[in-house]
Coordinates of C-alpha atoms in Angstrom, one line a residue:
M22 CA 0.0 0.0 0.0
E23 CA 2.8 2.4 0.9
N24 CA 4.7 1.5 -2.3
S25 CA 1.7 2.3 -4.5
R26 CA 1.2 5.6 -2.8
K27 CA 4.9 6.5 -3.5
A28 CA 4.4 5.5 -7.1
R29 CA 1.4 7.7 -7.6
T30 CA 3.3 10.6 -6.0
K31 CA 6.2 10.1 -8.3
V32 CA 3.9 10.2 -11.3
F33 CA 2.3 13.4 -10.2
Q34 CA 5.7 15.0 -9.8
K35 CA 6.6 14.2 -13.4
R36 CA 3.9 16.4 -14.8
R37 CA 5.3 19.6 -16.3
I38 CA 4.7 22.2 -19.1
L39 CA 6.8 21.8 -22.2
S40 CA 7.5 24.4 -24.8
I41 CA 6.3 24.0 -28.4
A42 CA 9.9 23.6 -29.4
K43 CA 10.4 20.7 -26.9
K44 CA 7.1 19.1 -28.0
L45 CA 8.3 19.2 -31.6
E46 CA 11.6 17.6 -30.6
I47 CA 9.7 14.7 -28.9
I48 CA 7.4 14.3 -31.9
E49 CA 10.4 14.1 -34.3
Y50 CA 12.2 11.7 -32.1
F51 CA 9.2 9.4 -32.0
D52 CA 8.8 9.5 -35.8
K53 CA 12.4 8.6 -36.4
S54 CA 12.7 5.9 -33.7
K55 CA 11.1 2.5 -34.4
L56 CA 10.1 2.0 -30.8
G57 CA 6.6 1.7 -29.4
L58 CA 4.7 4.3 -27.5
S59 CA 5.4 2.8 -24.1
D60 CA 9.2 2.4 -24.8
V61 CA 9.5 6.0 -25.9
A62 CA 7.6 7.3 -22.9
R63 CA 9.8 5.2 -20.6
E64 CA 13.0 6.4 -22.3
L65 CA 12.0 10.1 -22.2
N66 CA 10.6 9.7 -18.7
L67 CA 7.1 10.9 -19.7
P68 CA 3.6 9.6 -18.8
R69 CA 2.4 7.3 -21.6
Q70 CA -1.0 9.1 -21.9
Y71 CA 0.7 12.5 -22.1
L72 CA 2.9 11.2 -25.0
A73 CA -0.2 9.7 -26.7
N74 CA -2.1 13.1 -26.5
L75 CA 1.0 14.9 -27.8
L76 CA 1.3 12.7 -30.9
K77 CA -2.5 13.1 -31.5
D78 CA -2.0 16.9 -31.8
K79 CA 1.3 16.8 -33.7
Q80 CA -0.3 18.4 -36.8
K81 CA -1.4 21.3 -34.8
Y82 CA 2.1 22.0 -33.4
R83 CA 3.6 21.7 -36.9
Q84 CA 1.1 24.2 -38.2
Y85 CA 2.3 26.6 -35.6
V86 CA 5.7 26.6 -37.2
S87 CA 4.3 26.9 -40.8
E88 CA 2.3 30.0 -39.7
G89 CA 5.4 31.6 -38.4
R90 CA 4.4 31.7 -34.7
N91 CA 7.1 32.3 -32.1
I92 CA 8.3 29.2 -30.3
R93 CA 9.1 29.5 -26.7
F94 CA 12.5 28.7 -25.4
K95 CA 13.1 26.6 -22.3
N96 CA 13.9 29.7 -20.3
R97 CA 11.8 32.8 -20.6
S98 CA 14.8 35.0 -19.8
V99 CA 16.5 33.5 -22.8
L100 CA 13.4 34.3 -24.9
R101 CA 13.5 37.9 -24.0
K102 CA 17.2 38.1 -24.6
H103 CA 17.4 36.3 -27.9
L104 CA 14.1 37.5 -29.4
P105 CA 15.6 40.5 -31.3
L106 CA 18.3 38.1 -32.7
E107 CA 15.6 35.6 -33.7
N108 CA 13.5 38.3 -35.5
A109 CA 16.6 39.7 -37.2
M110 CA 17.7 36.4 -38.5
K111 CA 14.1 35.6 -39.6
L112 CA 14.0 38.8 -41.7
F113 CA 17.4 38.1 -43.1
A114 CA 16.5 34.5 -44.1
Y115 CA 13.0 35.4 -45.5
Q116 CA 14.2 38.2 -47.7
A117 CA 17.0 36.0 -49.0
M118 CA 14.5 33.3 -49.9
N119 CA 12.1 35.9 -51.3
N120 CA 14.8 37.1 -53.7
N121 CA 16.0 33.5 -54.6
V122 CA 19.4 34.0 -52.8
K123 CA 21.1 30.7 -51.8
L124 CA 21.8 30.3 -48.1
T125 CA 24.3 27.9 -46.6
V126 CA 24.7 26.9 -42.9
S127 CA 27.9 29.0 -42.9
D128 CA 25.9 32.1 -44.2
I129 CA 23.3 31.7 -41.4
S130 CA 26.0 31.1 -38.7
N131 CA 28.1 34.1 -39.7
K132 CA 25.2 36.5 -40.0
A133 CA 23.8 35.4 -36.6
L134 CA 27.2 36.1 -35.1
I135 CA 27.3 39.6 -36.6
F136 CA 23.8 40.4 -35.4
G137 CA 24.6 38.9 -32.0
I138 CA 27.6 41.2 -31.6
K139 CA 25.6 44.3 -32.7
L140 CA 22.7 43.4 -30.3
G141 CA 25.1 43.0 -27.4
L142 CA 24.8 39.2 -27.0
K143 CA 28.5 38.6 -26.2
D144 CA 28.0 35.0 -24.9
F145 CA 26.0 33.9 -28.0
K146 CA 27.5 31.2 -30.1
A147 CA 25.9 30.3 -33.5
C148 CA 26.8 26.7 -33.2
G149 CA 25.5 24.0 -35.5
G150 CA 22.8 23.0 -33.2
W151 CA 21.4 26.5 -33.0
V152 CA 21.5 26.8 -36.8
A153 CA 19.7 23.5 -37.3
K154 CA 16.9 24.5 -34.9
F155 CA 16.6 27.9 -36.5
V156 CA 16.2 26.3 -39.9
Q157 CA 13.7 23.9 -38.6
R158 CA 11.6 26.6 -36.8
H159 CA 11.3 28.8 -39.8
K160 CA 11.5 26.3 -42.6
V161 CA 14.5 28.0 -44.1
H162 CA 15.8 26.5 -47.3
V163 CA 19.6 25.7 -46.9
T164 CA 21.7 24.6 -49.8
N165 CA 24.9 22.5 -49.8
A166 CA 27.9 24.7 -50.3
H167 CA 29.8 21.8 -51.9
K168 CA 27.3 21.5 -54.7
K169 CA 27.9 24.0 -57.5
N170 CA 24.5 23.7 -59.1
S171 CA 22.4 23.7 -55.9
S172 CA 19.8 26.4 -56.3
Y173 CA 16.1 26.7 -55.9
E174 CA 15.6 29.4 -58.5
P175 CA 12.4 28.9 -60.5
A176 CA 12.7 26.9 -63.7
K177 CA 12.8 28.9 -66.9
H178 CA 9.6 28.3 -68.9
E179 CA 6.9 30.2 -70.6
E180 CA 4.5 32.4 -68.6
I181 CA 1.9 29.6 -68.3
S182 CA 3.0 26.0 -68.0
P183 CA 0.9 23.2 -69.6
T184 CA -0.2 22.2 -66.1
Q185 CA -1.4 25.7 -65.4
L186 CA -3.2 25.8 -68.7
E187 CA -5.0 22.6 -67.8
L188 CA -5.8 24.1 -64.4
I189 CA -7.3 27.2 -66.0
G190 CA -9.8 25.1 -67.9
Q191 CA -11.3 24.0 -64.6
Y192 CA -12.3 27.5 -63.5
C193 CA -14.8 30.1 -64.9
T194 CA -13.2 33.3 -66.3
K195 CA -14.8 35.3 -63.4
D196 CA -12.9 33.1 -60.9
I197 CA -9.4 33.5 -62.4
Y198 CA -7.4 36.4 -61.0
S199 CA -4.0 38.0 -61.6
I200 CA -2.0 40.1 -59.2
A201 CA 0.5 42.8 -60.2
K202 CA 2.5 45.4 -58.3
F203 CA 4.1 48.7 -59.5
G204 CA 5.8 51.7 -58.0
L205 CA 4.1 55.1 -58.0
F206 CA 5.4 58.6 -57.3
Y207 CA 2.1 59.6 -56.0
K208 CA 3.1 63.2 -55.1
C209 CA 4.8 63.9 -58.4
L210 CA 3.5 67.0 -60.2
P211 CA 4.2 67.7 -63.9
E212 CA 7.0 70.2 -63.0
H213 CA 8.8 67.4 -61.1
T214 CA 9.0 65.0 -64.1
D215 CA 12.6 65.8 -65.1
I216 CA 13.8 65.4 -61.5
L217 CA 12.3 62.0 -60.9
Y218 CA 12.3 60.5 -64.3
S219 CA 15.5 58.5 -64.0
K220 CA 15.0 57.4 -60.4
T221 CA 14.7 53.7 -59.7
C222 CA 14.9 53.8 -55.9
R223 CA 16.5 50.3 -55.7
D224 CA 18.1 51.4 -52.5
G225 CA 14.8 52.3 -51.0
S226 CA 15.2 56.1 -51.4
L227 CA 12.4 58.6 -51.8
S228 CA 10.0 56.3 -49.8
E229 CA 8.2 59.4 -48.6
Q230 CA 7.1 60.1 -52.2
R231 CA 6.4 56.5 -53.3
F232 CA 3.7 54.0 -53.0
T233 CA 3.9 50.4 -53.9
V234 CA 0.5 49.5 -55.4
V235 CA -0.8 46.0 -55.8
C236 CA -3.8 45.5 -58.1
S237 CA -5.8 42.4 -58.8
A238 CA -8.8 41.7 -61.1
N239 CA -10.5 38.7 -62.7
M240 CA -9.9 37.5 -66.2
D241 CA -13.1 39.0 -67.7
G242 CA -12.7 42.3 -66.0
T243 CA -16.0 42.1 -64.1
E244 CA -14.4 42.3 -60.6
K245 CA -11.6 44.5 -59.5
L246 CA -10.4 43.8 -56.0
P247 CA -9.6 46.8 -53.7
L248 CA -6.1 48.1 -54.3
L249 CA -3.3 47.3 -51.7
V250 CA -1.3 50.5 -51.1
I251 CA 2.0 50.2 -49.3
G252 CA 3.4 53.4 -47.9
D253 CA 6.2 54.3 -45.4
E254 CA 4.1 56.0 -42.8
K255 CA 2.0 53.9 -40.4
Q256 CA -0.5 56.7 -39.7
P257 CA -0.3 59.7 -42.0
A258 CA -1.5 63.0 -40.7
S259 CA -4.4 63.1 -43.2
F260 CA -5.8 59.8 -41.8
K261 CA -6.9 61.4 -38.5
Y262 CA -10.5 60.7 -37.7
L263 CA -10.7 58.0 -40.4
Q264 CA -11.8 54.5 -39.7
S265 CA -12.3 53.2 -43.3
L266 CA -10.4 53.7 -46.6
P267 CA -11.3 52.8 -50.2
V268 CA -8.2 50.7 -50.4
D269 CA -6.2 48.3 -48.2
Y270 CA -3.5 50.5 -46.8
T271 CA -0.4 49.2 -44.9
S272 CA 3.1 50.4 -44.1
A273 CA 6.4 48.8 -44.7
C274 CA 10.0 49.9 -44.4
K275 CA 11.0 51.8 -47.6
S276 CA 7.4 51.4 -48.9
W277 CA 8.5 48.0 -50.3
M278 CA 6.4 44.9 -50.9
N279 CA 7.8 42.2 -48.7
W280 CA 6.8 38.6 -47.9
D281 CA 4.9 39.4 -44.7
V282 CA 2.8 42.1 -46.4
F283 CA 2.0 39.8 -49.3
R284 CA 1.1 36.9 -47.0
S285 CA -1.2 38.9 -44.8
W286 CA -3.0 40.4 -47.8
I287 CA -3.5 37.1 -49.6
L288 CA -4.8 35.4 -46.4
K289 CA -7.3 38.3 -46.1
L290 CA -8.5 37.7 -49.6
D291 CA -8.7 34.0 -48.9
A292 CA -11.0 34.7 -45.9
K293 CA -13.2 36.9 -48.2
F294 CA -13.6 34.3 -50.9
Q295 CA -14.2 31.6 -48.3
K296 CA -17.0 33.7 -46.8
D297 CA -18.6 34.2 -50.2
G298 CA -18.4 30.4 -50.8
R299 CA -16.1 30.8 -53.9
N300 CA -13.1 28.8 -55.0
V301 CA -10.8 31.0 -57.2
L302 CA -7.5 30.6 -59.1
V303 CA -5.0 33.4 -58.5
F304 CA -1.7 34.0 -60.4
A305 CA 1.0 36.0 -58.7
Q306 CA 4.7 36.8 -58.9
D307 CA 7.1 34.0 -57.8
Y308 CA 8.3 34.2 -54.2
G309 CA 11.0 31.6 -54.3
N310 CA 10.8 28.9 -51.7
L311 CA 8.4 30.8 -49.4
K312 CA 5.4 30.1 -51.6
H313 CA 5.2 26.5 -50.4
T314 CA 4.7 27.6 -46.8
L315 CA 1.7 29.7 -47.9
Q316 CA -0.2 27.4 -50.2
N317 CA -1.0 25.0 -47.4
Q318 CA -2.8 27.7 -45.5
L319 CA -5.2 28.8 -48.2
K320 CA -8.6 27.3 -48.4
A321 CA -10.5 29.2 -51.1
I322 CA -7.6 30.4 -53.2
N323 CA -5.5 28.1 -55.5
L324 CA -2.3 30.2 -55.7
Q325 CA -0.2 29.8 -58.8
F326 CA 3.0 31.6 -59.7
L327 CA 4.2 32.9 -63.0
S328 CA 7.9 32.2 -62.3
T329 CA 9.8 33.5 -65.3
P330 CA 11.0 37.0 -64.2
F331 CA 11.8 38.3 -67.7
K332 CA 8.3 37.7 -69.2
K333 CA 5.4 40.2 -69.0
R334 CA 2.4 39.6 -66.7
P335 CA -1.3 40.2 -67.8
F336 CA -1.4 43.6 -66.2
D337 CA 1.8 44.7 -68.0
Y338 CA -0.2 44.9 -71.2
G339 CA -2.0 48.1 -70.7
V340 CA -3.7 47.7 -67.4
I341 CA -1.1 49.5 -65.2
T342 CA -0.5 52.0 -68.0
E343 CA -4.2 52.9 -68.2
L344 CA -4.4 53.2 -64.4
K345 CA -1.4 55.5 -64.2
R346 CA -2.6 57.7 -67.1
S347 CA -6.0 58.1 -65.4
Y348 CA -4.2 59.0 -62.1
R349 CA -1.9 61.5 -63.7
H350 CA -4.8 63.1 -65.5
N351 CA -6.5 63.6 -62.1
I352 CA -3.3 65.0 -60.6
V353 CA -3.1 67.6 -63.3
K354 CA -6.7 68.5 -62.9
W355 CA -6.3 68.8 -59.1
S356 CA -3.1 70.9 -59.5
R357 CA -4.9 73.4 -61.8
E358 CA -7.9 73.7 -59.5
N359 CA -5.6 74.1 -56.5
Y360 CA -3.5 76.7 -58.2
E361 CA -6.6 78.9 -58.8
Q362 CA -7.5 78.9 -55.1
T363 CA -6.5 81.7 -52.8
K364 CA -4.8 79.4 -50.3
P365 CA -3.2 76.5 -52.2
R366 CA -2.6 73.3 -50.2
C367 CA -0.3 70.3 -50.5
L368 CA -1.4 67.0 -51.9
T369 CA -1.9 64.6 -48.9
T370 CA -1.7 60.9 -48.7
L371 CA -5.5 60.6 -48.4
D372 CA -6.0 62.8 -51.5
S373 CA -3.8 60.5 -53.5
I374 CA -5.4 57.3 -52.2
D375 CA -8.9 58.7 -53.0
M376 CA -7.8 59.5 -56.6
L377 CA -6.1 56.2 -57.0
A378 CA -9.1 54.2 -55.9
R379 CA -11.4 56.2 -58.2
C380 CA -9.1 55.7 -61.2
W381 CA -8.9 52.0 -60.5
T382 CA -12.7 51.7 -60.4
I383 CA -13.7 53.8 -63.4
G384 CA -10.4 54.5 -65.2
V385 CA -9.5 50.9 -66.2
S386 CA -11.9 49.2 -68.6
P387 CA -12.8 45.5 -68.7
E388 CA -11.6 45.4 -72.3
T389 CA -8.1 46.4 -71.2
I390 CA -8.0 43.7 -68.5
Q391 CA -9.2 41.0 -71.0
N392 CA -6.6 42.0 -73.6
G393 CA -3.9 41.8 -71.0
F394 CA -4.8 38.2 -70.2
K395 CA -5.1 37.3 -73.9
K396 CA -1.6 38.7 -74.8
T397 CA -0.1 36.7 -71.9
G398 CA -1.5 33.5 -73.2
F399 CA -4.6 32.9 -71.1
P400 CA -7.3 31.1 -73.2
I401 CA -10.2 33.6 -73.5
N402 CA -13.0 33.0 -75.9
D403 CA -13.4 36.1 -78.1
E404 CA -17.1 35.5 -78.3
D405 CA -17.6 35.9 -74.5
P406 CA -19.6 39.0 -73.9
L407 CA -18.0 41.8 -71.8
D408 CA -19.6 43.1 -68.7
A409 CA -22.2 45.7 -69.3
T410 CA -21.4 47.6 -66.1
F411 CA -21.3 51.4 -66.5
H412 CA -17.8 52.7 -66.9
L413 CA -16.5 56.3 -67.2
S414 CA -13.1 55.5 -68.6
E415 CA -14.0 56.6 -72.2
G416 CA -12.4 59.8 -73.2
V417 CA -9.9 59.9 -70.3
E418 CA -7.1 59.0 -72.7
A419 CA -7.9 61.7 -75.2
K420 CA -8.3 64.4 -72.6
A421 CA -5.2 63.5 -70.8
N422 CA -3.0 63.4 -73.9
M423 CA -3.6 66.9 -75.0
E424 CA 0.0 67.9 -74.4
P425 CA 3.2 66.2 -75.7
W426 CA 4.8 66.1 -72.2
F427 CA 2.1 63.9 -70.8
D428 CA 3.5 60.6 -72.0
K429 CA 6.8 61.3 -70.2
Y430 CA 4.9 62.4 -67.1
C431 CA 3.0 59.1 -67.1
A432 CA 6.2 57.1 -67.4
V433 CA 8.0 59.0 -64.7
D434 CA 7.9 55.9 -62.3
R435 CA 8.1 53.0 -64.8
N436 CA 11.4 51.7 -63.4
V437 CA 10.8 52.2 -59.7
A438 CA 11.7 49.2 -57.6
C439 CA 8.8 47.6 -55.6
Q440 CA 11.0 45.4 -53.4
G441 CA 14.6 44.9 -52.4
V442 CA 17.0 43.6 -49.8
L443 CA 17.1 45.3 -46.5
S444 CA 20.5 46.2 -45.1
D445 CA 21.8 44.9 -41.7
A446 CA 21.1 48.4 -40.3
D447 CA 17.5 48.4 -41.5
I448 CA 16.9 44.9 -40.0
L449 CA 18.4 45.9 -36.7
Q450 CA 16.4 49.1 -36.6
I451 CA 13.2 47.1 -37.2
V452 CA 13.8 44.5 -34.5
K453 CA 15.0 47.0 -31.9
G454 CA 11.8 49.1 -32.5
E455 CA 13.7 52.3 -32.6
G456 CA 11.1 55.0 -33.4
N457 CA 8.7 54.7 -36.2
V458 CA 10.4 52.4 -38.6
E459 CA 7.7 52.8 -41.2
A460 CA 8.3 56.5 -41.3
S461 CA 12.1 56.5 -40.8
C462 CA 12.7 57.4 -44.4
A463 CA 10.4 60.4 -44.2
E464 CA 11.9 62.2 -41.2
N465 CA 12.4 65.4 -43.2
Y466 CA 8.9 65.3 -44.7
S467 CA 5.5 66.0 -43.3
E468 CA 2.1 66.5 -44.8
D469 CA 0.2 69.7 -44.4
G470 CA -1.6 68.0 -41.4
E471 CA -5.0 68.5 -42.8
S472 CA -7.5 65.9 -41.7
R473 CA -11.2 65.4 -42.4
E474 CA -13.4 65.7 -39.3
P475 CA -16.5 63.5 -39.1
T476 CA -19.3 64.8 -41.3
I477 CA -22.5 65.8 -39.4
Q478 CA -25.9 64.5 -40.2
S479 CA -27.2 67.6 -42.0
D480 CA -24.2 67.7 -44.3
L481 CA -24.7 64.1 -45.3
Q482 CA -28.4 64.4 -45.9
T483 CA -27.9 67.6 -48.0
A484 CA -25.1 66.0 -50.0
I485 CA -27.2 62.9 -50.9
E486 CA -30.3 65.1 -51.9
D487 CA -28.1 67.3 -54.1
L488 CA -26.5 64.3 -55.8
S489 CA -29.8 62.8 -56.4
R490 CA -31.2 66.0 -58.0
S491 CA -28.0 66.4 -60.1
L492 CA -28.4 62.9 -61.6
Q493 CA -32.0 63.7 -62.5
H494 CA -30.9 66.7 -64.5
I495 CA -28.4 64.8 -66.6
K496 CA -29.5 63.0 -69.8
N497 CA -29.1 59.2 -70.2
V498 CA -27.9 58.4 -66.7
P499 CA -27.8 54.6 -66.3
T500 CA -30.3 53.3 -63.7
C501 CA -27.5 51.6 -61.8
M502 CA -26.3 55.0 -60.7
F503 CA -29.5 55.7 -58.8
E504 CA -29.4 52.1 -57.4
H505 CA -25.9 52.7 -56.1
L506 CA -27.0 56.0 -54.5
N507 CA -29.9 54.3 -52.8
V508 CA -27.4 51.7 -51.4
V509 CA -25.2 54.5 -50.0
E510 CA -28.2 56.3 -48.4
D511 CA -29.4 53.0 -46.8
F512 CA -25.9 52.4 -45.5
F513 CA -25.8 55.7 -43.6
E514 CA -29.3 55.3 -42.3
Q515 CA -28.6 51.9 -40.8
R516 CA -25.6 53.4 -39.0
G517 CA -27.6 56.3 -37.6
K518 CA -25.8 58.9 -39.7
L519 CA -29.0 60.2 -41.3
K520 CA -32.2 61.4 -39.7
G521 CA -34.2 59.8 -42.4
I522 CA -35.3 61.2 -45.8

């Protein structure tokens, strides 16, 4: 009786909380060993039922790693001390994989030592065990330094592979999307064209004047997804009082598109399509070895990559050009109207975003989007009818091209880099959290500080009534315009912004 009581006490004392990293080590050890459950539990000095429950949830713990969650160290003080180093190495490894740069164990070890010294970790040693665990935690692709041809660069083939062509045939044209990104000098006025025309910003310069814009639309041009706009300021002054924007806005160092921004955005789109009960096919730019970690997380999106970097994408055939021309036309119009005012003001980030969203909605025609897909090699039936939705893009080209300088003005940012490799100083600044990293490149720049205060009920009601009467006095207004206005009115009424009309 006394012996059994001691045995139970001993079992209770064995219970302890293990970190995710330790649990993964136990799971990997069990998978590699050919021992039974009881033998492994006895060898690791663990309760048999605890090990059984751990193996039952092994897919959950592996998913934690694939989603990039932080894994706890054995000692929490070690976690706090090494977390900046861990984040710095993660940024370094991900951007190398993003740009198809080969990494070896020696590269990771040497870079970890450099970061360790700069972060004040004098006792840190980037030994082989640490490198192996780091590679396992973050799924870093490591090449063999002794193999000359070891590379994971994408294979060189045509834009659309035969497998992808077969896959396209399984989806409707409205469920096939393409993603493209481009750089935009959103504050550039016509008089600044000669100064900015030759700028590529491959070092991340001029981030206070640049956006990286990501656009996406389906193959028949009937649906344009909201633009993703990447700036360098986390909260521009003109965003004060705002809770919604016509685009998805985010900030990143040097206004560049990076893997974390792309991953967050595509997961948001996946949740939207999943909510709508749709399964779609999306083509995007190749992201090296990182793309495999993302495809397993998508439920409604089948993500495919056009991997050849020297070929044009669907939106390179007129879509981006048409969007930029429409935007530049609106900038010229705004500049002339602002010049005539008694108190001219600066163009704010919010002004630019509003213009850009409007140009994307009405300045790019479905015909242009369809032609882009056709010229890239997507199989589109010429007899398929285009969407009959009302568009205002007709005539924009002719009005905007009244002067010979306009073509050069529209092409001012055609060679602007949208992504690049962060320097060691940039990485360390991010992980240390020194100041506002997103706005670090714009320290000598500030907007005029104008912000839009919330509109009162009477102003909203008067604006809707005036807009309705204005539409009634215009000839041949499509009925969908009145329908859209009714939807807007109902939206404000449901949220208590109108007293009722």
